[in-house]
Short mmCIF file of N, CA and C in Angstrom, two decimals:
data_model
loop_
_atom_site.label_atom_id
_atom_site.label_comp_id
_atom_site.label_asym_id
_atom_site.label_seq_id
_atom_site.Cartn_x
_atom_site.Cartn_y
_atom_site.Cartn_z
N UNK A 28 8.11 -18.72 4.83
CA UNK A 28 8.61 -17.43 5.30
C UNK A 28 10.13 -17.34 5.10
N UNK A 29 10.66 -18.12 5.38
CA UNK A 29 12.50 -18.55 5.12
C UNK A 29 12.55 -18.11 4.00
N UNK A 30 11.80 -18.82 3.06
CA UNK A 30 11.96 -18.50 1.41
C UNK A 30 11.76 -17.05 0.86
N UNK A 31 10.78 -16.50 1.46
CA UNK A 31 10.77 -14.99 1.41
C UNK A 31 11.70 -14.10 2.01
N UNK A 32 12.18 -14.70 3.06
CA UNK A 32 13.51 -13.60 3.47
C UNK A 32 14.58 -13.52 2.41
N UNK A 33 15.05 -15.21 2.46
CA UNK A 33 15.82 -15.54 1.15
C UNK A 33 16.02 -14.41 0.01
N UNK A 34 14.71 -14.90 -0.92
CA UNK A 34 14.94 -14.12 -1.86
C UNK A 34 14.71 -12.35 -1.52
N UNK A 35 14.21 -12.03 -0.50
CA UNK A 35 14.12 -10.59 -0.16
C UNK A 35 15.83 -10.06 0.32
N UNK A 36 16.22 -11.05 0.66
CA UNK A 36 18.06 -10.82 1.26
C UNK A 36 18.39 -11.11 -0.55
N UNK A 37 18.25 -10.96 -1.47
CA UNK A 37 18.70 -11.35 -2.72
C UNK A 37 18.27 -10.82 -3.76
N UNK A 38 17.39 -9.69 -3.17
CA UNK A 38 16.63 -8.58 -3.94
C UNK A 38 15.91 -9.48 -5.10
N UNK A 39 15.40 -10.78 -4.70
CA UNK A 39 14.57 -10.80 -5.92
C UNK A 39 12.88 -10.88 -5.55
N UNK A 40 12.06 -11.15 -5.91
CA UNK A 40 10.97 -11.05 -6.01
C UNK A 40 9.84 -10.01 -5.56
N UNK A 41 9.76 -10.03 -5.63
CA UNK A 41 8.95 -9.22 -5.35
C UNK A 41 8.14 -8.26 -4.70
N UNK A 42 -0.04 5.50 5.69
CA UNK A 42 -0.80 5.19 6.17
C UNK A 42 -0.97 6.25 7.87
N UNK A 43 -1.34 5.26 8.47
CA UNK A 43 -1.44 6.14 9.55
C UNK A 43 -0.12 6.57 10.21
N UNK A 44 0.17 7.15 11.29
CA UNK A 44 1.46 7.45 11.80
C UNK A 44 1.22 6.69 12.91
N UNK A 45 2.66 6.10 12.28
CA UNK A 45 3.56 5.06 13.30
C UNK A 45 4.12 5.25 14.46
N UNK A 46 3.86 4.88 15.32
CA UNK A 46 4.36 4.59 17.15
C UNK A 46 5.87 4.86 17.04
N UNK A 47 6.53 6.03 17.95
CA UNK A 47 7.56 5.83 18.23
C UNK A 47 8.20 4.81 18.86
N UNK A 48 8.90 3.54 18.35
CA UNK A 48 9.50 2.26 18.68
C UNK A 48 10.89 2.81 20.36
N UNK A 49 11.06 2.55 21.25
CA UNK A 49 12.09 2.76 22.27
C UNK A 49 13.07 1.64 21.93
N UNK A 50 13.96 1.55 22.31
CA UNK A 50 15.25 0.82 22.50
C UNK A 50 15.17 -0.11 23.23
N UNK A 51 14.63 0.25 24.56
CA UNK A 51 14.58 -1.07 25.50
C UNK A 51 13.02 -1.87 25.48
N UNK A 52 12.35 -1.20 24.24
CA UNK A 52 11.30 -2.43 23.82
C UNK A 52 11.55 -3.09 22.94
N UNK A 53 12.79 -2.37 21.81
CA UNK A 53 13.54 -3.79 21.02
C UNK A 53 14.21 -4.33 21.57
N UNK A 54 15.46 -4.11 22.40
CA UNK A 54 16.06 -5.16 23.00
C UNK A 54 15.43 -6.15 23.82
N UNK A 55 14.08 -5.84 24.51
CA UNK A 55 13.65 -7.18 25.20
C UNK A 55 13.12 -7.77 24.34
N UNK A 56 12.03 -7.51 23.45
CA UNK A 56 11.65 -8.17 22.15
C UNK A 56 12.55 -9.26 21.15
N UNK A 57 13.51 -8.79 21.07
CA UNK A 57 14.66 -9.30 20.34
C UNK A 57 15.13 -10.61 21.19
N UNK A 58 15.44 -10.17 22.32
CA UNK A 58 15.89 -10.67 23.56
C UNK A 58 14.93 -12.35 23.76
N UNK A 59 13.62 -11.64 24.04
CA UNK A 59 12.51 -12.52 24.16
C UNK A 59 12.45 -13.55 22.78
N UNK A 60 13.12 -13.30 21.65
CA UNK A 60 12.04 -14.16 20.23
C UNK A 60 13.71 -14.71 20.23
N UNK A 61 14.84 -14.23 20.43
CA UNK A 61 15.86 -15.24 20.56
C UNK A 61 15.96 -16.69 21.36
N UNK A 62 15.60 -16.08 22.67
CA UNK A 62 15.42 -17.02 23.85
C UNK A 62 14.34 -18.34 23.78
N UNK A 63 13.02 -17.33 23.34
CA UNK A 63 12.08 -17.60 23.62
C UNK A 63 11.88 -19.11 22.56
N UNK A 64 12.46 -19.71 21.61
CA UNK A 64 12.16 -20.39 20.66
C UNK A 64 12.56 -21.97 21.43
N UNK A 65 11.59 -23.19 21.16
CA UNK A 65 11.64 -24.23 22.01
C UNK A 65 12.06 -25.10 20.26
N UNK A 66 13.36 -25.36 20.52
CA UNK A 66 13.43 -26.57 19.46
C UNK A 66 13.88 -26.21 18.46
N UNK A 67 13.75 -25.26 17.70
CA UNK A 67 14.42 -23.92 16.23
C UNK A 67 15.24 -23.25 16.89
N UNK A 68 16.17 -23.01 15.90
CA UNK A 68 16.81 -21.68 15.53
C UNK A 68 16.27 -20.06 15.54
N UNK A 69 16.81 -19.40 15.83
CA UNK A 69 16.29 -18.04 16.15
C UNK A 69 16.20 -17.43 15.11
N UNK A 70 15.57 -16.38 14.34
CA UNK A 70 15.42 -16.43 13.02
C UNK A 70 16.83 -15.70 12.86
N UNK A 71 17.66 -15.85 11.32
CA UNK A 71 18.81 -15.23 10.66
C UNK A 71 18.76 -13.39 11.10
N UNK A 72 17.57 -13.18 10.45
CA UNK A 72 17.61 -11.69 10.56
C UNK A 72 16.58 -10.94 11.89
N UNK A 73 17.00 -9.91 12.54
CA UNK A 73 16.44 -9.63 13.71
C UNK A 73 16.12 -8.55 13.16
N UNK A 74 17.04 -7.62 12.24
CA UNK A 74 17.49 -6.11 12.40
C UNK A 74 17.15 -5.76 10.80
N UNK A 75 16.28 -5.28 9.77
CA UNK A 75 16.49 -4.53 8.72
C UNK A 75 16.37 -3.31 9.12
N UNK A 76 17.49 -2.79 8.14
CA UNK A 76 18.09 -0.89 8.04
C UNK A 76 17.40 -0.71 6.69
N UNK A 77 16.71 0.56 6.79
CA UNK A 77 16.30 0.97 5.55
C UNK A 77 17.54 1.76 4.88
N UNK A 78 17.70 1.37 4.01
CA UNK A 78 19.38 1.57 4.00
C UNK A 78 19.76 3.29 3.26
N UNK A 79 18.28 3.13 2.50
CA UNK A 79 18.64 4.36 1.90
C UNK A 79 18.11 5.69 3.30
N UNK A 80 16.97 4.94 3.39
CA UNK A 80 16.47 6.18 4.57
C UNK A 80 17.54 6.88 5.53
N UNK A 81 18.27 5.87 5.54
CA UNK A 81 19.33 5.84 6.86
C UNK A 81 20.80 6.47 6.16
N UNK A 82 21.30 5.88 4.78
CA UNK A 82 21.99 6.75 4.10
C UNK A 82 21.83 8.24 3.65
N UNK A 83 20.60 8.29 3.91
CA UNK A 83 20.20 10.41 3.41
C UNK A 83 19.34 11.10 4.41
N UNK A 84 19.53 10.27 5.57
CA UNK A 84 19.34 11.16 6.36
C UNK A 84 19.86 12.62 6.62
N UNK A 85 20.74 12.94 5.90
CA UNK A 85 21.20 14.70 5.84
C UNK A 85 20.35 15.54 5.48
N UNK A 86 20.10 16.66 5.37
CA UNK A 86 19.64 17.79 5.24
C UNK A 86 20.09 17.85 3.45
N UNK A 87 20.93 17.50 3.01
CA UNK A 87 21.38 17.93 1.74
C UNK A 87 20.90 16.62 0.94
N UNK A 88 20.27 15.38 1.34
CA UNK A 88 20.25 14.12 0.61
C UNK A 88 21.05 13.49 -0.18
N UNK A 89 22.25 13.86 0.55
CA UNK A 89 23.59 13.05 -0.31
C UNK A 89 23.14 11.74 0.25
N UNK A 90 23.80 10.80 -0.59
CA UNK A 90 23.72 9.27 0.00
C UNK A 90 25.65 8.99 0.83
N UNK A 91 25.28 8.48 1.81
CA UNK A 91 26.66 8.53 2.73
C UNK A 91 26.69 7.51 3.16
N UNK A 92 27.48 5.96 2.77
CA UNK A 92 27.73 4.65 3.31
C UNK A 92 27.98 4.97 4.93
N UNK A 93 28.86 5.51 5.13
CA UNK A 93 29.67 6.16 6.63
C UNK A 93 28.28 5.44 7.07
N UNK A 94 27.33 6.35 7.24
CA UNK A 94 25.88 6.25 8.26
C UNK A 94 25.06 4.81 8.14
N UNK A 95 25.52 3.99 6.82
CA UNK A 95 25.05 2.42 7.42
C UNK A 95 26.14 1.72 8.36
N UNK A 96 27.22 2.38 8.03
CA UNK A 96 28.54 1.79 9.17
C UNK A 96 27.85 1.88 10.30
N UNK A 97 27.85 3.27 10.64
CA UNK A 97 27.56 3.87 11.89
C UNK A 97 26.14 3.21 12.39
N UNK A 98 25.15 3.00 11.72
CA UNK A 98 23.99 2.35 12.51
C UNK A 98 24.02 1.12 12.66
N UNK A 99 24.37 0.06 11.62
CA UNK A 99 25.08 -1.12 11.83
C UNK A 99 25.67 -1.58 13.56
N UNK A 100 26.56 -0.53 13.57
CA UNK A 100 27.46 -0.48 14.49
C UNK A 100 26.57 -0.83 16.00
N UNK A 101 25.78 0.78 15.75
CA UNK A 101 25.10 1.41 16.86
C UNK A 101 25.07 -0.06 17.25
N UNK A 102 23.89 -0.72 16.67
CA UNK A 102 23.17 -2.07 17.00
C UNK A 102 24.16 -2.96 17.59
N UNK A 103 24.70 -3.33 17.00
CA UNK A 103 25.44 -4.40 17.27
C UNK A 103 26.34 -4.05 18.86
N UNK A 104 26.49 -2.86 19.10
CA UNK A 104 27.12 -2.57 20.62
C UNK A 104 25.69 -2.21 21.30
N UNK A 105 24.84 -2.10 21.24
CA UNK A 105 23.33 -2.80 21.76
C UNK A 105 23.06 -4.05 21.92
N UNK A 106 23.89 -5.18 21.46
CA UNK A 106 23.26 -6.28 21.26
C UNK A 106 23.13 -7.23 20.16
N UNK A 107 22.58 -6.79 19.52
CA UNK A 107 22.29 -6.93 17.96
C UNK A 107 23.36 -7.51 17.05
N UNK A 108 23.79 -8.88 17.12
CA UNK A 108 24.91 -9.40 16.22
C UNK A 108 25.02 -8.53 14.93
N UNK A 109 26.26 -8.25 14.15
CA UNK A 109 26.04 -7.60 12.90
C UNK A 109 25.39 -9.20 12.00
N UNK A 110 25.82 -10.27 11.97
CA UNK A 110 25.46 -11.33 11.11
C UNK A 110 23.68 -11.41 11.19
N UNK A 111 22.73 -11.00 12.02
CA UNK A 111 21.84 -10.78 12.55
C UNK A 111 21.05 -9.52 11.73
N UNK A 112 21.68 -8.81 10.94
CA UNK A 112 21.55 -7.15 10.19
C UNK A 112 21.30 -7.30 9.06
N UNK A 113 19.84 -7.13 8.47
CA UNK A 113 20.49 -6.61 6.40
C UNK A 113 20.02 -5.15 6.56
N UNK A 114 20.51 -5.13 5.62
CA UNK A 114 20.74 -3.45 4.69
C UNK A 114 19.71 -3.26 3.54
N UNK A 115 18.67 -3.14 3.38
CA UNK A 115 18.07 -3.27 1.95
C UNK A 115 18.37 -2.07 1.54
N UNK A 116 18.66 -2.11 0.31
CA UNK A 116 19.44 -1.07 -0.75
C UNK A 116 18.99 -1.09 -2.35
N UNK A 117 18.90 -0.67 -2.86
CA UNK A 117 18.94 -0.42 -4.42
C UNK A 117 20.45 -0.61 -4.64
N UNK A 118 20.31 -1.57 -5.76
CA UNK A 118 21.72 -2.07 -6.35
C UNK A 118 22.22 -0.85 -6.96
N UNK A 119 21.37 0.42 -7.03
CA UNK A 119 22.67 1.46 -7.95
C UNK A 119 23.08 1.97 -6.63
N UNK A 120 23.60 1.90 -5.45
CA UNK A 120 24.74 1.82 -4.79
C UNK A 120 25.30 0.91 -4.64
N UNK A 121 25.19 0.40 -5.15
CA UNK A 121 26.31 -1.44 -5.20
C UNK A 121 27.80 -1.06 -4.75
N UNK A 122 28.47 0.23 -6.17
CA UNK A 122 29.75 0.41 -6.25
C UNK A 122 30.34 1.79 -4.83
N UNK A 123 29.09 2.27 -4.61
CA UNK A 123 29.34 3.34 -3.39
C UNK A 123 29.84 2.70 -2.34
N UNK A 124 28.88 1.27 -1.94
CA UNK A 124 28.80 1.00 -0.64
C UNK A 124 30.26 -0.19 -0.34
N UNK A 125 30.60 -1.03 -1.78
CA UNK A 125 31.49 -2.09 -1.77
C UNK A 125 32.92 -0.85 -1.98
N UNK A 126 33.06 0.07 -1.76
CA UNK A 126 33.97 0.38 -2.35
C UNK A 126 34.98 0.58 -1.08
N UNK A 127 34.91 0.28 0.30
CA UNK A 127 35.37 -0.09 1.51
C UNK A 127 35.45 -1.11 2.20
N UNK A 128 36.95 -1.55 2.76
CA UNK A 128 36.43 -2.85 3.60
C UNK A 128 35.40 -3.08 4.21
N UNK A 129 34.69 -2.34 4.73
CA UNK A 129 33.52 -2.77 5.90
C UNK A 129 32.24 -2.74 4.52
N UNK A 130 32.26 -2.19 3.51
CA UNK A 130 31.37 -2.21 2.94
C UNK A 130 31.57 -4.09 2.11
N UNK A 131 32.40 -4.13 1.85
CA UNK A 131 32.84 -5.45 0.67
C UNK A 131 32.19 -6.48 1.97
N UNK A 132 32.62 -6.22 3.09
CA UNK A 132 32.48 -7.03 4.17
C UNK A 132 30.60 -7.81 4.58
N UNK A 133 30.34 -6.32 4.40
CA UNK A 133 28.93 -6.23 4.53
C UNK A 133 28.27 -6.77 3.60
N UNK A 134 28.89 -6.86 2.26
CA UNK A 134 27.92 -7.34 0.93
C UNK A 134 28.84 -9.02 1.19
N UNK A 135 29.31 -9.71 1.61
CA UNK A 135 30.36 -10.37 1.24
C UNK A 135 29.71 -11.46 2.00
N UNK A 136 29.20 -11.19 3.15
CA UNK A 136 28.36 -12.10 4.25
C UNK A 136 26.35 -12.28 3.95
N UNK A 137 26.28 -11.20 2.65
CA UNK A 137 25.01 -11.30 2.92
C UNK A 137 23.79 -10.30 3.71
N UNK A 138 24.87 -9.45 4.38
CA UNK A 138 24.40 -8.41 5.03
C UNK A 138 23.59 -7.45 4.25
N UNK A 139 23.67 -7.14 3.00
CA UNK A 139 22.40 -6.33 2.11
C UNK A 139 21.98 -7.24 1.16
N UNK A 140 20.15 -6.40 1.41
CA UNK A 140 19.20 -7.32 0.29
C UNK A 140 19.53 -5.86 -0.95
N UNK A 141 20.08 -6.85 -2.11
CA UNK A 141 20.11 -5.52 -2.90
C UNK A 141 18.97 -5.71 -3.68
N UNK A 142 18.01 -4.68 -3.76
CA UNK A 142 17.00 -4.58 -4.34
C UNK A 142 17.11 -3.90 -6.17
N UNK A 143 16.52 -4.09 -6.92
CA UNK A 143 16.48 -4.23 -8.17
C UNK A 143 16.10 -2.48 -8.37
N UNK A 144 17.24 -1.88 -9.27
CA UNK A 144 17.11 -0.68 -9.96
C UNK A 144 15.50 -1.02 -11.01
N UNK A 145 14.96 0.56 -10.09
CA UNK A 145 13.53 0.91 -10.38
C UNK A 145 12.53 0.48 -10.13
N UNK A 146 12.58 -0.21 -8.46
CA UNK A 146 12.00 -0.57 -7.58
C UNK A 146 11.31 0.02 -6.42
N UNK A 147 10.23 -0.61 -6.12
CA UNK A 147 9.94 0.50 -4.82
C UNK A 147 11.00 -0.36 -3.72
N UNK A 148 12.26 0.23 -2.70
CA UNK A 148 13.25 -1.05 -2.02
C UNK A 148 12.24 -0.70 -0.81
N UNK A 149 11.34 0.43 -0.70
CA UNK A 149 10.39 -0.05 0.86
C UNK A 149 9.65 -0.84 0.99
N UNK A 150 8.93 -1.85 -0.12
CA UNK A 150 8.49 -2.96 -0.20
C UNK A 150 9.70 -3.98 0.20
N UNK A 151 10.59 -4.06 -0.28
CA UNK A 151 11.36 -5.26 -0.05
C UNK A 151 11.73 -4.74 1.43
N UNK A 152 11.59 -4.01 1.77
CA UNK A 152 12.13 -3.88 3.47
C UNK A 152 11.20 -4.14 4.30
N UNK A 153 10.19 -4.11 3.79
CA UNK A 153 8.85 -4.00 4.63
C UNK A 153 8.45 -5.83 4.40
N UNK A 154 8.23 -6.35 3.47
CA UNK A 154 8.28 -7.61 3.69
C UNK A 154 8.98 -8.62 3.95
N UNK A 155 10.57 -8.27 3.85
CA UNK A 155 11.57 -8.64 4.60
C UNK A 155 11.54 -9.01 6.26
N UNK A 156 10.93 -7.80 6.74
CA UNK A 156 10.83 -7.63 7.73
C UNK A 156 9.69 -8.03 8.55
N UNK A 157 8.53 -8.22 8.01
CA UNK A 157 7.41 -8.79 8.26
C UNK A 157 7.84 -10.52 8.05
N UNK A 158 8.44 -10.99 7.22
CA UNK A 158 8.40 -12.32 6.95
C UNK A 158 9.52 -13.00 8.00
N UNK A 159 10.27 -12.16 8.60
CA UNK A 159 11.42 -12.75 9.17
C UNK A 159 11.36 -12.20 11.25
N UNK A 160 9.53 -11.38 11.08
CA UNK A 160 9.61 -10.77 12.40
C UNK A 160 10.64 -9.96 12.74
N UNK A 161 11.72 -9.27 12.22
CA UNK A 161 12.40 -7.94 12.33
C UNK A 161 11.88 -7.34 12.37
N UNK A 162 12.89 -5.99 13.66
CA UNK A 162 12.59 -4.86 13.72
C UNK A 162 12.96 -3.88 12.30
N UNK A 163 13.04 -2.75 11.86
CA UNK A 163 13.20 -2.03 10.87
C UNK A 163 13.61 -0.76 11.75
N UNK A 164 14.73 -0.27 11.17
CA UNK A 164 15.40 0.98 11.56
C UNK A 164 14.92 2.00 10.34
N UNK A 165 14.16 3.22 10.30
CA UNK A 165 13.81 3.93 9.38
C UNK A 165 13.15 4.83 9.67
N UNK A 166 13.05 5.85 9.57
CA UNK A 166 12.50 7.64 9.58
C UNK A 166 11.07 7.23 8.88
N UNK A 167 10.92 6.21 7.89
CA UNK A 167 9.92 6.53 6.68
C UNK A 167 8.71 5.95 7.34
N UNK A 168 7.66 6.42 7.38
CA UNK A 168 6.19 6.29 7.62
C UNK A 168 5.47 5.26 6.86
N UNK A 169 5.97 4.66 5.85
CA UNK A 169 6.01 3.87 4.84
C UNK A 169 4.26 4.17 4.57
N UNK A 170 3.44 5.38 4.51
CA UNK A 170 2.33 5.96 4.28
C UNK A 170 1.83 5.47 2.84
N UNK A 171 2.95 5.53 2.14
CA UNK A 171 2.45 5.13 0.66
C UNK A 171 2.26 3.49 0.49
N UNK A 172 2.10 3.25 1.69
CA UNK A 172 2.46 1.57 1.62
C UNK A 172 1.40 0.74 2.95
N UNK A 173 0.06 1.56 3.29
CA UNK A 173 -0.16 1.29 4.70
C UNK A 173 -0.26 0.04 4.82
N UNK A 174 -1.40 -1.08 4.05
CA UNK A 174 -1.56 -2.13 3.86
C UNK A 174 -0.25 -2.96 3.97
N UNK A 175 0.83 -2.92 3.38
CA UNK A 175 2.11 -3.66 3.22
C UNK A 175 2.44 -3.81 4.48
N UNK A 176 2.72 -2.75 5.51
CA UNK A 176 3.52 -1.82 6.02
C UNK A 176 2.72 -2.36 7.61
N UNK A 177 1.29 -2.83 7.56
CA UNK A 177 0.78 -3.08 8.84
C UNK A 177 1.58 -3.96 9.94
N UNK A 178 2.01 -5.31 9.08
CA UNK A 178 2.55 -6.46 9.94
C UNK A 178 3.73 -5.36 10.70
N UNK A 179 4.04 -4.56 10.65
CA UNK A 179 5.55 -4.09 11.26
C UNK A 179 4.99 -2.55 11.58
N UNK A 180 4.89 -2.42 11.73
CA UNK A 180 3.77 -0.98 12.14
C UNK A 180 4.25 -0.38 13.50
N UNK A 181 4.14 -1.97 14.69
CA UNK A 181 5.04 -1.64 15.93
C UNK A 181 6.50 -2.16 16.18
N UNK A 182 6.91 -2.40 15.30
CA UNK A 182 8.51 -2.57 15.29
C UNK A 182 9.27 -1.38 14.55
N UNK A 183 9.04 -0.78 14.09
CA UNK A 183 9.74 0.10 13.38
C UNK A 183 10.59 1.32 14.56
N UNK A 184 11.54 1.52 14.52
CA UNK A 184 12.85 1.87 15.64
C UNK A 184 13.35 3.32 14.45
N UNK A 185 13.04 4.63 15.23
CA UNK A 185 13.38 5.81 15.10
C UNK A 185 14.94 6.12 15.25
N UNK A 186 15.03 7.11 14.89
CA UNK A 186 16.86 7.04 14.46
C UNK A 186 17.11 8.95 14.27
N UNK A 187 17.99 9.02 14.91
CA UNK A 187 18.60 10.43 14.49
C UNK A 187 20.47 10.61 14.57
N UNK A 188 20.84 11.33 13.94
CA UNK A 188 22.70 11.79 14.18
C UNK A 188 22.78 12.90 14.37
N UNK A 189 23.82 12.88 15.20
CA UNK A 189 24.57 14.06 15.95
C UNK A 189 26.15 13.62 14.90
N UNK A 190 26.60 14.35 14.35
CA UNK A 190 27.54 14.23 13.77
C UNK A 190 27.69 13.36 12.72
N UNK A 191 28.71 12.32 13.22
CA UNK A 191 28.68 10.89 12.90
C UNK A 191 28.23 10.56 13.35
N UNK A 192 27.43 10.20 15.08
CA UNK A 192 27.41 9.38 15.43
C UNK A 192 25.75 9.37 15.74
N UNK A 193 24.56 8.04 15.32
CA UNK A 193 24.03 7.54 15.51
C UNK A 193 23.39 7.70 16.79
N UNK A 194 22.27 8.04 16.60
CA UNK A 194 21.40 7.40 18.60
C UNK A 194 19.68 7.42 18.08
N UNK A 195 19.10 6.18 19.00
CA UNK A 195 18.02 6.16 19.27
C UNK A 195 17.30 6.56 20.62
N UNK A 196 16.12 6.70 20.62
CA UNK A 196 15.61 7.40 21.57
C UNK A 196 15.32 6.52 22.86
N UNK A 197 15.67 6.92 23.87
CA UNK A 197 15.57 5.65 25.53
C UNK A 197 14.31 5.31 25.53
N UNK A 198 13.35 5.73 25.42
CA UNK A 198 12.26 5.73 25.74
C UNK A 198 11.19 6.99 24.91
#
């Protein structure tokens, strides 16, 4: 499973409607599989952002780095270490997203799996996330994907903006 995050953090290899996820059932969850481990390490990644879902979330489908800042963020003043976060992305924003400190920052630690131009990247998020027990931040129903998409089915964490700024739902 290590090995699959690995190369899923490295973009290489390779349904019904989903439960609204709450906040304070990821944070105890999170909470719980940190704590909870007798003897190991807690796994690297807790948190995949569907990076594009979360970048076009607008009404107009521009792609906007700002809004992986901003959810990044959200998390991490929840709890959620940023070192703890990937980003899965399609490498043709490579030059959008590095083109800011916090972005160079973010690619610089490892923080995005860049996924391979002309890819499906909701597979690599979806098994990312299944292989490493992460939650997934994402709008997408991943419908075209039910089979893939089961192991994480109840982790998946709803997301909306008011402006700039980021919020998930209390409950």
């Amino acid at each position: 499973a290590a090995a699959a995050a690995a190369a899923a953090r490295r973009g290489a290899g390779s349904g019904p409607r989903l439960a609204l996820t709450s906040l304070p059932a990821m944070q105890a969850s999170l909470a719980g599989s940190a704590a909870g481990r007798s003897g190991g390490a807690a796994p690297r990644v807790l948190l995949v952002v569907d990076g594009a879902n979360v970048a076009r979330f607008r009404q107009d489908g521009s792609f906007r780095p700002s809004a992986l800042r901003a959810c990044v963020e959200f998390f991490a003043r929840e709890g959620v270490p940023e070192a703890r976060v990937v980003v899965t992305l399609s490498e043709t924003h490579w030059q959008t997203v590095v083109a800011d400190a916090w972005g160079k920052s973010l690619d610089a630690r490892e923080g995005v799996a860049w996924t391979p131009t002309g890819t499906d990247d909701d597979l690599f998020t979806i098994q990312l996330a299944a292989s490493s027990g992460a939650w997934v931040v994402t709008n997408d129903r991943f419908e075209n994907h039910p089979a893939w998409a089961a192991p994480v089915r109840g982790r998946l964490v709803r997301f909306a903006f008011a402006g700039a700024s980021l919020f998930v739902p209390a409950a």
